[in-house]
Amino acid sequence: MNRISFLNFQRATNKIIFNYKIEISEVLETKCWRGVENGELFFEFNVANNPSEDAITVALSCIVGVLKFDEVHFDCIVHRNTAQKIKKFCKSKITFRTILSNDYVVSFEEKVILNFSGGLDSLA
């Protein structure tokens, strides 16, 4: 079973920090080792930005990709429609800290989730 978890989200001014934990028991095409890897990731924004947990999980699901892990856990509170869309996209067992019973509605002010450099944004 291969699993990735995104944990301990912290927000600071123009920055999001979180931990990840990757557990590999079967060799993946992108990983040739077995075991556990832990680390910290952060995103810094060049403009004022306070994305919702729904937006953050959507952005991270793009990094996770389709069928790359058997299980993916987001330590976030998301709305029902966000959870459904991420589960459909990743095609893996997806869990969240909490799934709210109502749907997420994007406000006009929300324009950017996260931008990635290095080619990933070119695929969008």
CSV table of N, CA and C in Angstrom, one decimal:
chain,number,residue,atom,x,y,z
A,1,MET,N,0.8,-1.2,0.0
A,1,MET,CA,0.0,0.0,0.0
A,1,MET,C,0.9,1.2,0.0
A,2,ASN,N,0.6,2.1,-0.9
A,2,ASN,CA,1.4,3.4,-1.0
A,2,ASN,C,0.4,4.5,-0.6
A,3,ARG,N,0.9,5.4,0.3
A,3,ARG,CA,0.1,6.4,0.9
A,3,ARG,C,0.9,7.7,1.0
A,4,ILE,N,0.2,8.8,0.8
A,4,ILE,CA,0.7,10.2,1.0
A,4,ILE,C,-0.2,10.9,1.9
A,5,SER,N,0.3,11.7,2.9
A,5,SER,CA,-0.5,12.5,3.8
A,5,SER,C,0.0,13.9,3.8
A,6,PHE,N,-0.9,14.9,3.8
A,6,PHE,CA,-0.6,16.3,3.9
A,6,PHE,C,-1.1,16.7,5.3
A,7,LEU,N,-0.2,17.2,6.2
A,7,LEU,CA,-0.6,17.4,7.6
A,7,LEU,C,-0.1,18.7,8.1
A,8,ASN,N,-0.7,19.1,9.2
A,8,ASN,CA,-0.3,20.3,10.0
A,8,ASN,C,-0.2,21.5,9.2
A,9,PHE,N,-1.2,21.9,8.6
A,9,PHE,CA,-1.3,23.1,7.8
A,9,PHE,C,-1.2,24.4,8.7
A,10,GLN,N,-0.3,25.3,8.3
A,10,GLN,CA,-0.1,26.5,9.1
A,10,GLN,C,-0.2,27.7,8.0
A,11,ARG,N,-0.8,28.7,8.4
A,11,ARG,CA,-0.9,29.9,7.5
A,11,ARG,C,-0.2,31.1,8.2
A,12,ALA,N,0.6,31.7,7.4
A,12,ALA,CA,1.3,33.0,7.8
A,12,ALA,C,1.0,34.0,6.7
A,13,THR,N,1.4,35.2,6.9
A,13,THR,CA,1.1,36.2,5.9
A,13,THR,C,1.8,35.8,4.6
A,14,ASN,N,1.0,35.7,3.6
A,14,ASN,CA,1.5,35.3,2.2
A,14,ASN,C,2.3,34.0,2.2
A,15,LYS,N,2.0,33.1,3.1
A,15,LYS,CA,2.7,31.8,3.1
A,15,LYS,C,1.8,30.7,3.7
A,16,ILE,N,1.9,29.5,3.1
A,16,ILE,CA,1.3,28.3,3.7
A,16,ILE,C,2.4,27.3,3.9
A,17,ILE,N,2.4,26.7,5.1
A,17,ILE,CA,3.4,25.7,5.4
A,17,ILE,C,2.7,24.4,5.9
A,18,PHE,N,3.2,23.2,5.4
A,18,PHE,CA,2.6,22.0,5.9
A,18,PHE,C,3.6,20.9,5.8
A,19,ASN,N,3.3,19.8,6.4
A,19,ASN,CA,4.1,18.6,6.4
A,19,ASN,C,3.6,17.6,5.4
A,20,TYR,N,4.4,16.7,4.9
A,20,TYR,CA,3.9,15.6,4.2
A,20,TYR,C,4.6,14.3,4.7
A,21,LYS,N,3.9,13.2,4.5
A,21,LYS,CA,4.4,11.9,4.9
A,21,LYS,C,4.1,10.9,3.7
A,22,ILE,N,5.1,10.3,3.2
A,22,ILE,CA,5.0,9.3,2.1
A,22,ILE,C,5.4,8.0,2.6
A,23,GLU,N,4.4,7.0,2.5
A,23,GLU,CA,4.7,5.6,2.9
A,23,GLU,C,4.6,4.8,1.7
A,24,ILE,N,5.7,4.1,1.3
A,24,ILE,CA,5.8,3.3,0.1
A,24,ILE,C,6.1,1.9,0.6
A,25,SER,N,5.2,1.0,0.2
A,25,SER,CA,5.5,-0.5,0.4
A,25,SER,C,5.5,-1.2,-0.9
A,26,GLU,N,5.1,-0.6,-2.0
A,26,GLU,CA,5.2,-1.1,-3.3
A,26,GLU,C,5.9,-0.1,-4.2
A,27,VAL,N,6.8,-0.6,-5.0
A,27,VAL,CA,7.6,0.3,-5.8
A,27,VAL,C,6.7,1.1,-6.8
A,28,LEU,N,6.8,2.4,-6.8
A,28,LEU,CA,6.1,3.2,-7.8
A,28,LEU,C,7.0,3.5,-9.0
A,29,GLU,N,6.4,3.9,-10.1
A,29,GLU,CA,7.2,4.3,-11.3
A,29,GLU,C,8.1,5.5,-11.0
A,30,THR,N,7.7,6.3,-10.1
A,30,THR,CA,8.5,7.5,-9.8
A,30,THR,C,9.4,7.3,-8.6
A,31,LYS,N,9.2,6.3,-7.8
A,31,LYS,CA,10.1,6.0,-6.6
A,31,LYS,C,10.6,4.6,-6.7
A,32,CYS,N,11.9,4.4,-6.4
A,32,CYS,CA,12.4,3.1,-6.5
A,32,CYS,C,12.9,2.6,-5.1
A,33,TRP,N,12.3,3.1,-4.1
A,33,TRP,CA,12.6,2.7,-2.7
A,33,TRP,C,11.3,2.4,-2.0
A,34,ARG,N,11.5,1.7,-0.9
A,34,ARG,CA,10.4,1.4,0.0
A,34,ARG,C,10.7,2.0,1.4
A,35,GLY,N,9.7,2.5,2.1
A,35,GLY,CA,9.9,3.0,3.4
A,35,GLY,C,9.0,4.2,3.6
A,36,VAL,N,9.5,5.1,4.5
A,36,VAL,CA,8.7,6.3,4.9
A,36,VAL,C,9.6,7.6,4.7
A,37,GLU,N,9.0,8.6,4.1
A,37,GLU,CA,9.7,9.9,3.9
A,37,GLU,C,8.8,10.9,4.5
A,38,ASN,N,9.4,11.8,5.4
A,38,ASN,CA,8.7,12.9,6.0
A,38,ASN,C,9.4,14.2,5.6
A,39,GLY,N,8.6,15.3,5.5
A,39,GLY,CA,9.2,16.5,5.1
A,39,GLY,C,8.3,17.7,5.3
A,40,GLU,N,8.7,18.9,5.0
A,40,GLU,CA,7.9,20.1,5.1
A,40,GLU,C,8.0,20.8,3.8
A,41,LEU,N,6.8,21.3,3.4
A,41,LEU,CA,6.7,22.1,2.2
A,41,LEU,C,6.1,23.4,2.5
A,42,PHE,N,6.4,24.4,1.7
A,42,PHE,CA,5.7,25.7,1.9
A,42,PHE,C,5.6,26.4,0.5
A,43,PHE,N,4.6,27.2,0.5
A,43,PHE,CA,4.3,28.1,-0.7
A,43,PHE,C,4.3,29.5,-0.2
A,44,GLU,N,5.1,30.3,-0.9
A,44,GLU,CA,5.0,31.8,-0.6
A,44,GLU,C,4.4,32.5,-1.8
A,45,PHE,N,3.5,33.4,-1.5
A,45,PHE,CA,2.8,34.2,-2.5
A,45,PHE,C,3.4,35.5,-2.7
A,46,ASN,N,3.4,36.0,-3.9
A,46,ASN,CA,4.0,37.3,-4.1
A,46,ASN,C,3.0,38.4,-4.0
A,47,VAL,N,1.7,38.1,-3.8
A,47,VAL,CA,0.7,39.0,-3.5
A,47,VAL,C,-0.1,38.5,-2.3
A,48,ALA,N,-0.9,39.3,-1.7
A,48,ALA,CA,-1.8,38.9,-0.6
A,48,ALA,C,-2.7,37.8,-1.1
A,49,ASN,N,-2.7,36.7,-0.4
A,49,ASN,CA,-3.5,35.5,-0.8
A,49,ASN,C,-3.8,34.7,0.4
A,50,ASN,N,-5.0,34.3,0.6
A,50,ASN,CA,-5.4,33.5,1.8
A,50,ASN,C,-6.4,32.4,1.2
A,51,PRO,N,-5.9,31.4,0.5
A,51,PRO,CA,-6.7,30.5,-0.1
A,51,PRO,C,-7.5,29.6,0.9
A,52,SER,N,-8.6,29.2,0.6
A,52,SER,CA,-9.4,28.3,1.4
A,52,SER,C,-8.8,26.9,1.5
A,53,GLU,N,-9.2,26.1,2.5
A,53,GLU,CA,-8.7,24.7,2.5
A,53,GLU,C,-9.2,23.9,1.3
A,54,ASP,N,-10.3,24.3,0.8
A,54,ASP,CA,-10.8,23.6,-0.4
A,54,ASP,C,-9.8,23.9,-1.6
A,55,ALA,N,-9.4,25.1,-1.7
A,55,ALA,CA,-8.5,25.5,-2.8
A,55,ALA,C,-7.2,24.8,-2.6
A,56,ILE,N,-6.7,24.8,-1.4
A,56,ILE,CA,-5.4,24.1,-1.1
A,56,ILE,C,-5.4,22.7,-1.5
A,57,THR,N,-6.5,22.0,-1.1
A,57,THR,CA,-6.6,20.5,-1.4
A,57,THR,C,-6.7,20.3,-2.9
A,58,VAL,N,-7.4,21.1,-3.6
A,58,VAL,CA,-7.5,21.0,-5.1
A,58,VAL,C,-6.1,21.1,-5.7
A,59,ALA,N,-5.4,22.1,-5.3
A,59,ALA,CA,-4.0,22.3,-5.8
A,59,ALA,C,-3.1,21.1,-5.5
A,60,LEU,N,-3.2,20.6,-4.2
A,60,LEU,CA,-2.3,19.5,-3.9
A,60,LEU,C,-2.8,18.2,-4.6
A,61,SER,N,-4.1,18.1,-4.9
A,61,SER,CA,-4.5,16.9,-5.6
A,61,SER,C,-3.9,16.9,-7.0
A,62,CYS,N,-3.6,18.0,-7.6
A,62,CYS,CA,-2.9,18.1,-8.9
A,62,CYS,C,-1.5,17.6,-8.8
A,63,ILE,N,-0.9,17.8,-7.7
A,63,ILE,CA,0.5,17.3,-7.5
A,63,ILE,C,0.5,15.8,-7.3
A,64,VAL,N,-0.5,15.3,-6.6
A,64,VAL,CA,-0.7,13.9,-6.3
A,64,VAL,C,-0.9,13.1,-7.6
A,65,GLY,N,-1.8,13.6,-8.4
A,65,GLY,CA,-2.1,13.0,-9.7
A,65,GLY,C,-3.1,11.9,-9.6
A,66,VAL,N,-3.2,11.1,-10.7
A,66,VAL,CA,-4.2,10.1,-10.9
A,66,VAL,C,-3.5,8.7,-10.6
A,67,LEU,N,-4.1,8.0,-9.7
A,67,LEU,CA,-3.6,6.6,-9.4
A,67,LEU,C,-2.2,6.5,-9.0
A,68,LYS,N,-1.6,7.5,-8.5
A,68,LYS,CA,-0.2,7.5,-8.1
A,68,LYS,C,0.0,6.8,-6.7
A,69,PHE,N,-1.0,7.0,-5.8
A,69,PHE,CA,-1.0,6.4,-4.5
A,69,PHE,C,-2.3,5.7,-4.3
A,70,ASP,N,-2.3,4.6,-3.4
A,70,ASP,CA,-3.5,3.9,-3.1
A,70,ASP,C,-4.3,4.7,-2.1
A,71,GLU,N,-3.7,5.5,-1.2
A,71,GLU,CA,-4.4,6.3,-0.3
A,71,GLU,C,-3.8,7.7,-0.2
A,72,VAL,N,-4.6,8.7,-0.1
A,72,VAL,CA,-4.2,10.1,0.0
A,72,VAL,C,-5.0,10.7,1.2
A,73,HIS,N,-4.3,11.4,2.1
A,73,HIS,CA,-5.0,12.0,3.2
A,73,HIS,C,-4.7,13.5,3.3
A,74,PHE,N,-5.7,14.3,3.3
A,74,PHE,CA,-5.5,15.8,3.5
A,74,PHE,C,-6.1,16.1,4.9
A,75,ASP,N,-5.2,16.7,5.7
A,75,ASP,CA,-5.6,17.1,7.1
A,75,ASP,C,-6.3,18.5,7.0
A,76,CYS,N,-7.4,18.5,6.2
A,76,CYS,CA,-8.1,19.8,6.0
A,76,CYS,C,-9.6,19.5,6.1
A,77,ILE,N,-10.3,20.6,6.3
A,77,ILE,CA,-11.7,20.6,6.3
A,77,ILE,C,-12.2,21.1,5.0
A,78,VAL,N,-12.9,20.3,4.2
A,78,VAL,CA,-13.4,20.7,2.9
A,78,VAL,C,-14.9,20.5,2.8
A,79,HIS,N,-15.5,21.1,1.8
A,79,HIS,CA,-16.9,20.9,1.5
A,79,HIS,C,-17.1,19.7,0.7
A,80,ARG,N,-18.4,19.2,0.7
A,80,ARG,CA,-18.8,18.0,0.1
A,80,ARG,C,-18.4,18.0,-1.4
A,81,ASN,N,-18.7,19.0,-2.2
A,81,ASN,CA,-18.4,19.0,-3.6
A,81,ASN,C,-16.9,19.0,-3.9
A,82,THR,N,-16.1,19.6,-3.1
A,82,THR,CA,-14.7,19.6,-3.3
A,82,THR,C,-14.2,18.1,-3.1
A,83,ALA,N,-14.6,17.5,-2.0
A,83,ALA,CA,-14.2,16.1,-1.7
A,83,ALA,C,-14.6,15.2,-2.8
A,84,GLN,N,-15.8,15.3,-3.4
A,84,GLN,CA,-16.2,14.5,-4.5
A,84,GLN,C,-15.4,14.7,-5.7
A,85,LYS,N,-15.0,15.9,-6.0
A,85,LYS,CA,-14.3,16.2,-7.2
A,85,LYS,C,-12.8,15.6,-7.1
A,86,ILE,N,-12.2,15.8,-5.9
A,86,ILE,CA,-10.9,15.3,-5.7
A,86,ILE,C,-10.8,13.8,-5.8
A,87,LYS,N,-11.8,13.1,-5.2
A,87,LYS,CA,-11.9,11.6,-5.2
A,87,LYS,C,-12.1,11.2,-6.6
A,88,LYS,N,-12.9,11.8,-7.4
A,88,LYS,CA,-13.1,11.5,-8.8
A,88,LYS,C,-11.8,11.7,-9.6
A,89,PHE,N,-11.1,12.7,-9.4
A,89,PHE,CA,-9.9,13.0,-10.1
A,89,PHE,C,-8.7,12.1,-9.8
A,90,CYS,N,-8.5,11.9,-8.5
A,90,CYS,CA,-7.3,11.1,-8.1
A,90,CYS,C,-7.5,9.6,-8.3
A,91,LYS,N,-8.8,9.1,-8.2
A,91,LYS,CA,-9.1,7.7,-8.4
A,91,LYS,C,-8.4,6.8,-7.4
A,92,SER,N,-8.2,7.3,-6.2
A,92,SER,CA,-7.6,6.6,-5.1
A,92,SER,C,-8.5,6.7,-3.9
A,93,LYS,N,-8.2,6.0,-2.8
A,93,LYS,CA,-8.9,6.2,-1.5
A,93,LYS,C,-8.5,7.6,-0.9
A,94,ILE,N,-9.4,8.5,-0.9
A,94,ILE,CA,-9.0,9.9,-0.4
A,94,ILE,C,-9.8,10.1,0.9
A,95,THR,N,-9.0,10.6,1.9
A,95,THR,CA,-9.6,11.0,3.2
A,95,THR,C,-9.3,12.4,3.6
A,96,PHE,N,-10.1,13.0,4.3
A,96,PHE,CA,-10.0,14.4,4.8
A,96,PHE,C,-10.2,14.4,6.3
A,97,ARG,N,-9.7,15.5,7.0
A,97,ARG,CA,-10.0,15.6,8.4
A,97,ARG,C,-11.5,15.7,8.6
A,98,THR,N,-12.2,16.5,7.8
A,98,THR,CA,-13.6,16.7,7.9
A,98,THR,C,-14.2,17.0,6.6
A,99,ILE,N,-15.3,16.5,6.2
A,99,ILE,CA,-16.1,16.8,5.0
A,99,ILE,C,-17.4,17.5,5.5
A,100,LEU,N,-17.5,18.8,5.1
A,100,LEU,CA,-18.7,19.5,5.5
A,100,LEU,C,-19.9,19.1,4.6
A,101,SER,N,-21.1,19.2,5.1
A,101,SER,CA,-22.2,18.7,4.4
A,101,SER,C,-22.7,19.6,3.3
A,102,ASN,N,-22.3,20.9,3.3
A,102,ASN,CA,-22.7,21.8,2.2
A,102,ASN,C,-21.7,21.9,1.2
A,103,ASP,N,-22.1,22.5,0.0
A,103,ASP,CA,-21.2,22.7,-1.1
A,103,ASP,C,-20.3,24.0,-1.0
A,104,TYR,N,-19.2,23.9,-1.6
A,104,TYR,CA,-18.3,25.1,-1.6
A,104,TYR,C,-18.7,26.0,-2.8
A,105,VAL,N,-18.8,27.3,-2.5
A,105,VAL,CA,-19.1,28.2,-3.6
A,105,VAL,C,-18.0,29.2,-3.6
A,106,VAL,N,-17.3,29.3,-4.8
A,106,VAL,CA,-16.2,30.2,-5.0
A,106,VAL,C,-16.7,31.6,-5.0
A,107,SER,N,-16.0,32.5,-4.2
A,107,SER,CA,-16.3,33.9,-4.2
A,107,SER,C,-15.5,34.6,-5.4
A,108,PHE,N,-16.0,35.8,-5.7
A,108,PHE,CA,-15.4,36.5,-6.8
A,108,PHE,C,-13.9,36.9,-6.4
A,109,GLU,N,-13.6,37.1,-5.2
A,109,GLU,CA,-12.3,37.5,-4.7
A,109,GLU,C,-11.2,36.4,-4.9
A,110,GLU,N,-11.7,35.1,-5.0
A,110,GLU,CA,-10.7,34.0,-5.1
A,110,GLU,C,-10.4,33.8,-6.6
A,111,LYS,N,-9.2,34.2,-6.9
A,111,LYS,CA,-8.7,34.2,-8.3
A,111,LYS,C,-7.6,33.2,-8.5
A,112,VAL,N,-6.7,33.0,-7.5
A,112,VAL,CA,-5.6,32.2,-7.6
A,112,VAL,C,-5.5,31.2,-6.5
A,113,ILE,N,-5.2,29.9,-6.8
A,113,ILE,CA,-5.0,28.9,-5.8
A,113,ILE,C,-3.5,28.9,-5.5
A,114,LEU,N,-2.8,28.1,-6.3
A,114,LEU,CA,-1.3,28.1,-6.2
A,114,LEU,C,-0.8,28.0,-7.6
A,115,ASN,N,0.3,28.6,-7.9
A,115,ASN,CA,1.0,28.5,-9.2
A,115,ASN,C,2.3,27.7,-9.0
A,116,PHE,N,2.5,26.8,-9.9
A,116,PHE,CA,3.7,26.0,-9.8
A,116,PHE,C,4.7,26.3,-10.9
A,117,SER,N,6.0,26.4,-10.6
A,117,SER,CA,6.9,26.6,-11.7
A,117,SER,C,7.6,25.3,-12.0
A,118,GLY,N,8.4,25.2,-13.1
A,118,GLY,CA,9.1,24.0,-13.4
A,118,GLY,C,8.3,23.1,-14.3
A,119,GLY,N,7.3,23.7,-15.0
A,119,GLY,CA,6.6,22.9,-16.0
A,119,GLY,C,5.2,22.4,-15.6
A,120,LEU,N,4.9,22.2,-14.3
A,120,LEU,CA,3.6,21.7,-13.9
A,120,LEU,C,2.5,22.6,-14.3
A,121,ASP,N,2.7,23.9,-14.2
A,121,ASP,CA,1.7,24.9,-14.5
A,121,ASP,C,1.5,24.9,-16.1
A,122,SER,N,2.4,24.4,-16.8
A,122,SER,CA,2.2,24.4,-18.3
A,122,SER,C,1.3,23.3,-18.7
A,123,LEU,N,1.1,22.3,-17.8
A,123,LEU,CA,0.2,21.2,-18.2
A,123,LEU,C,-1.3,21.6,-18.0
A,124,ALA,N,-1.5,22.6,-17.2
A,124,ALA,CA,-2.9,23.0,-16.9
A,124,ALA,C,-3.7,23.5,-18.0
